[in-house]
């Protein structure tokens, strides 16, 4: 950076700040170091570990495998199941 252009740049910043004040805005990054706006937090678990366990298939008396939803199992009047094929 050219040292002689510094006064010109400071004058331009003052003009911009004046314009911001007119609009009710404030430029506040001048005294802060450049970089990350928010520090990353350490997460000790991987996404796979946070994912709920998949439902295990059940086998009906006729040998058909199905998956039951735990929240629907609580409704005793509702008979439900989702059939699956081994291998997708």
Coordinates of N, CA and C in Angstrom, one line a residue:
X1 N 0.8 -1.2 0.0 CA 0.0 0.0 0.0 C 0.9 1.2 0.0
X2 N 0.5 2.2 -0.8 CA 1.3 3.4 -0.9 C 1.0 4.3 0.3
X3 N 2.0 4.7 1.1 CA 1.8 5.5 2.3 C 1.2 6.8 2.1
X4 N 1.4 7.4 0.9 CA 0.8 8.7 0.6 C -0.7 8.6 0.3
X5 N -1.2 7.4 0.0 CA -2.6 7.3 -0.3 C -3.4 7.1 1.0
X6 N -2.7 6.8 2.1 CA -3.4 6.6 3.4 C -4.3 7.8 3.8
X7 N -3.8 9.0 3.7 CA -4.7 10.2 4.1 C -6.0 10.2 3.2
X8 N -5.8 9.9 1.9 CA -6.9 9.9 1.0 C -7.9 8.8 1.4
X9 N -7.4 7.6 1.7 CA -8.3 6.5 2.1 C -9.0 6.9 3.4
X10 N -8.3 7.5 4.4 CA -9.0 7.9 5.6 C -10.1 8.9 5.4
X11 N -9.8 9.8 4.5 CA -10.8 10.8 4.1 C -12.0 10.1 3.5
X12 N -11.8 9.2 2.6 CA -12.9 8.4 2.0 C -13.7 7.7 3.0
X13 N -13.0 7.1 4.0 CA -13.7 6.4 5.1 C -14.6 7.3 5.9
X14 N -14.1 8.5 6.2 CA -14.9 9.5 6.9 C -16.1 9.9 6.1
X15 N -16.0 10.0 4.8 CA -17.2 10.3 4.0 C -18.2 9.2 4.0
X16 N -17.7 7.9 4.0 CA -18.6 6.8 4.1 C -19.2 6.7 5.4
X17 N -18.5 6.9 6.5 CA -19.0 6.9 7.8 C -20.1 8.0 8.0
X18 N -19.9 9.1 7.4 CA -20.9 10.2 7.4 C -22.2 9.8 6.7
X19 N -22.0 9.1 5.6 CA -23.2 8.6 4.9 C -23.9 7.6 5.7
X20 N -23.2 6.7 6.3 CA -23.8 5.7 7.2 C -24.6 6.3 8.3
X21 N -24.0 7.3 9.0 CA -24.7 8.0 10.1 C -26.0 8.6 9.6
X22 N -25.9 9.2 8.4 CA -27.1 9.8 7.8 C -28.2 8.8 7.7
X23 N -27.9 7.6 7.3 CA -28.9 6.5 7.1 C -29.1 5.8 8.5
X24 N -28.5 6.2 9.5 CA -28.7 5.5 10.8 C -27.9 4.2 11.0
X25 N -26.9 4.0 10.2 CA -26.1 2.8 10.2 C -24.7 3.1 10.9
X26 N -24.0 2.1 11.4 CA -22.7 2.2 12.0 C -21.8 1.1 11.4
X27 N -20.6 1.5 11.0 CA -19.7 0.5 10.6 C -18.8 0.2 11.8
X28 N -18.8 -1.1 12.2 CA -18.2 -1.4 13.5 C -17.0 -2.4 13.4
X29 N -16.6 -2.7 12.2 CA -15.5 -3.7 12.1 C -14.1 -3.1 12.1
X30 N -14.0 -1.8 12.2 CA -12.7 -1.1 12.0 C -11.7 -1.5 13.0
X31 N -12.0 -1.6 14.3 CA -11.1 -1.9 15.3 C -10.9 -3.4 15.6
X32 N -11.7 -4.2 14.9 CA -11.6 -5.7 15.2 C -10.7 -6.4 14.1
X33 N -10.1 -7.5 14.5 CA -9.3 -8.2 13.5 C -10.2 -8.9 12.5
X34 N -9.7 -9.0 11.3 CA -10.5 -9.7 10.3 C -10.5 -11.2 10.6
X35 N -11.5 -11.9 10.2 CA -11.5 -13.3 10.4 C -12.9 -13.8 10.6
X36 N -13.0 -14.9 11.3 CA -14.3 -15.6 11.5 C -15.2 -14.7 12.4
X37 N -16.4 -14.6 12.0 CA -17.4 -13.8 12.8 C -17.8 -14.5 14.0
X38 N -17.9 -15.8 14.0 CA -18.3 -16.6 15.1 C -17.3 -17.8 15.2
X39 N -16.8 -18.1 16.3 CA -15.9 -19.2 16.5 C -16.7 -20.5 16.4
X40 N -16.1 -21.5 15.7 CA -16.7 -22.8 15.6 C -16.6 -23.5 17.0
X41 N -17.7 -24.2 17.3 CA -17.7 -25.0 18.5 C -17.3 -26.4 18.2
X42 N -16.7 -27.1 19.2 CA -16.3 -28.5 19.0 C -17.4 -29.4 19.3
X43 N -17.7 -30.3 18.3 CA -18.7 -31.2 18.5 C -18.1 -32.6 18.6
X44 N -18.2 -33.3 19.7 CA -17.5 -34.5 20.0 C -18.2 -35.7 19.4
X45 N -19.3 -35.6 18.7 CA -20.0 -36.7 18.1 C -20.1 -36.5 16.6
X46 N -20.0 -37.5 15.8 CA -20.2 -37.4 14.4 C -21.7 -37.4 14.0
X47 N -22.1 -37.0 12.9 CA -23.5 -37.0 12.5 C -24.1 -38.4 12.6
X48 N -23.3 -39.4 12.2 CA -23.8 -40.8 12.3 C -24.1 -41.2 13.8
X49 N -23.3 -40.7 14.7 CA -23.6 -41.0 16.1 C -24.8 -40.3 16.6
X50 N -25.1 -39.1 16.1 CA -26.3 -38.3 16.5 C -27.6 -38.8 15.9
X51 N -27.5 -39.5 14.8 CA -28.7 -40.0 14.1 C -29.4 -41.1 15.0
X52 N -30.7 -41.1 15.1 CA -31.4 -42.1 15.9 C -31.2 -43.5 15.2
X53 N -31.2 -44.5 16.0 CA -31.0 -45.9 15.5 C -32.2 -46.2 14.6
X54 N -32.0 -46.9 13.5 CA -33.0 -47.3 12.6 C -33.8 -48.5 13.3
X55 N -35.1 -48.5 12.9 CA -36.0 -49.5 13.5 C -35.6 -50.9 13.0
X56 N -35.7 -51.9 13.8 CA -35.4 -53.3 13.4 C -36.6 -53.9 12.9
X57 N -36.5 -54.7 11.8 CA -37.7 -55.3 11.2 C -38.2 -56.4 12.2
X58 N -39.5 -56.6 12.2 CA -40.2 -57.6 12.9 C -40.6 -58.7 11.9
X59 N -40.9 -59.9 12.4 CA -41.4 -60.9 11.5 C -42.8 -61.3 12.0
X60 N -43.8 -61.2 11.1 CA -45.1 -61.6 11.4 C -45.2 -63.1 11.4
X61 N -46.3 -63.7 12.0 CA -46.5 -65.2 12.1 C -46.4 -65.9 10.7
X62 N -46.8 -65.1 9.7 CA -46.7 -65.7 8.3 C -45.3 -65.6 7.7
X63 N -44.4 -65.0 8.4 CA -43.0 -64.9 7.9 C -42.7 -63.6 7.2
X64 N -43.6 -62.7 7.0 CA -43.4 -61.5 6.4 C -42.7 -60.5 7.3
X65 N -41.6 -59.9 6.9 CA -40.9 -58.9 7.7 C -41.5 -57.5 7.5
X66 N -41.6 -56.8 8.6 CA -42.2 -55.4 8.5 C -41.5 -54.6 9.6
X67 N -41.6 -53.3 9.3 CA -41.1 -52.3 10.3 C -42.2 -51.5 10.9
X68 N -42.3 -51.5 12.2 CA -43.3 -50.7 12.9 C -42.8 -49.4 13.4
X69 N -43.6 -48.4 13.4 CA -43.1 -47.1 13.9 C -43.4 -47.1 15.4
X70 N -42.4 -46.8 16.2 CA -42.6 -46.8 17.7 C -43.7 -45.9 18.2
X71 N -43.8 -44.7 17.6 CA -44.9 -43.8 18.0 C -46.3 -44.3 17.7
X72 N -46.4 -45.1 16.6 CA -47.7 -45.6 16.2 C -48.0 -46.9 17.0
X73 N -46.9 -47.5 17.5 CA -47.1 -48.7 18.4 C -47.9 -48.4 19.7
X74 N -47.8 -47.1 20.1 CA -48.4 -46.7 21.3 C -49.9 -46.6 21.2
X75 N -50.4 -46.5 19.9 CA -51.8 -46.5 19.6 C -52.3 -47.9 19.5
X76 N -52.9 -48.5 20.5 CA -53.2 -49.9 20.5 C -54.4 -50.2 19.6
X77 N -55.2 -49.3 19.2 CA -56.3 -49.5 18.3 C -55.9 -49.5 16.9
X78 N -54.6 -49.1 16.6 CA -54.1 -48.9 15.2 C -53.2 -50.1 14.9
X79 N -53.5 -50.8 13.8 CA -52.7 -51.9 13.3 C -52.0 -51.3 12.1
X80 N -50.6 -51.3 12.2 CA -49.9 -50.7 11.1 C -48.6 -51.5 10.9
X81 N -47.9 -51.3 9.8 CA -46.6 -51.9 9.5 C -46.2 -51.4 8.1
X82 N -44.9 -51.4 7.9 CA -44.3 -51.0 6.7 C -43.5 -52.1 6.2
X83 N -43.9 -52.7 5.0 CA -43.2 -53.9 4.5 C -41.8 -53.5 3.9
X84 N -40.9 -54.4 4.0 CA -39.6 -54.2 3.5 C -39.1 -55.3 2.7
X85 N -38.2 -55.1 1.8 CA -37.5 -56.2 1.1 C -36.1 -56.3 1.6
X86 N -35.6 -57.4 1.8 CA -34.2 -57.6 2.2 C -33.3 -57.1 1.0
X87 N -32.4 -56.2 1.3 CA -31.5 -55.7 0.3 C -32.0 -54.5 -0.4
X88 N -33.2 -54.0 0.0 CA -33.7 -52.7 -0.5 C -34.7 -52.8 -1.6

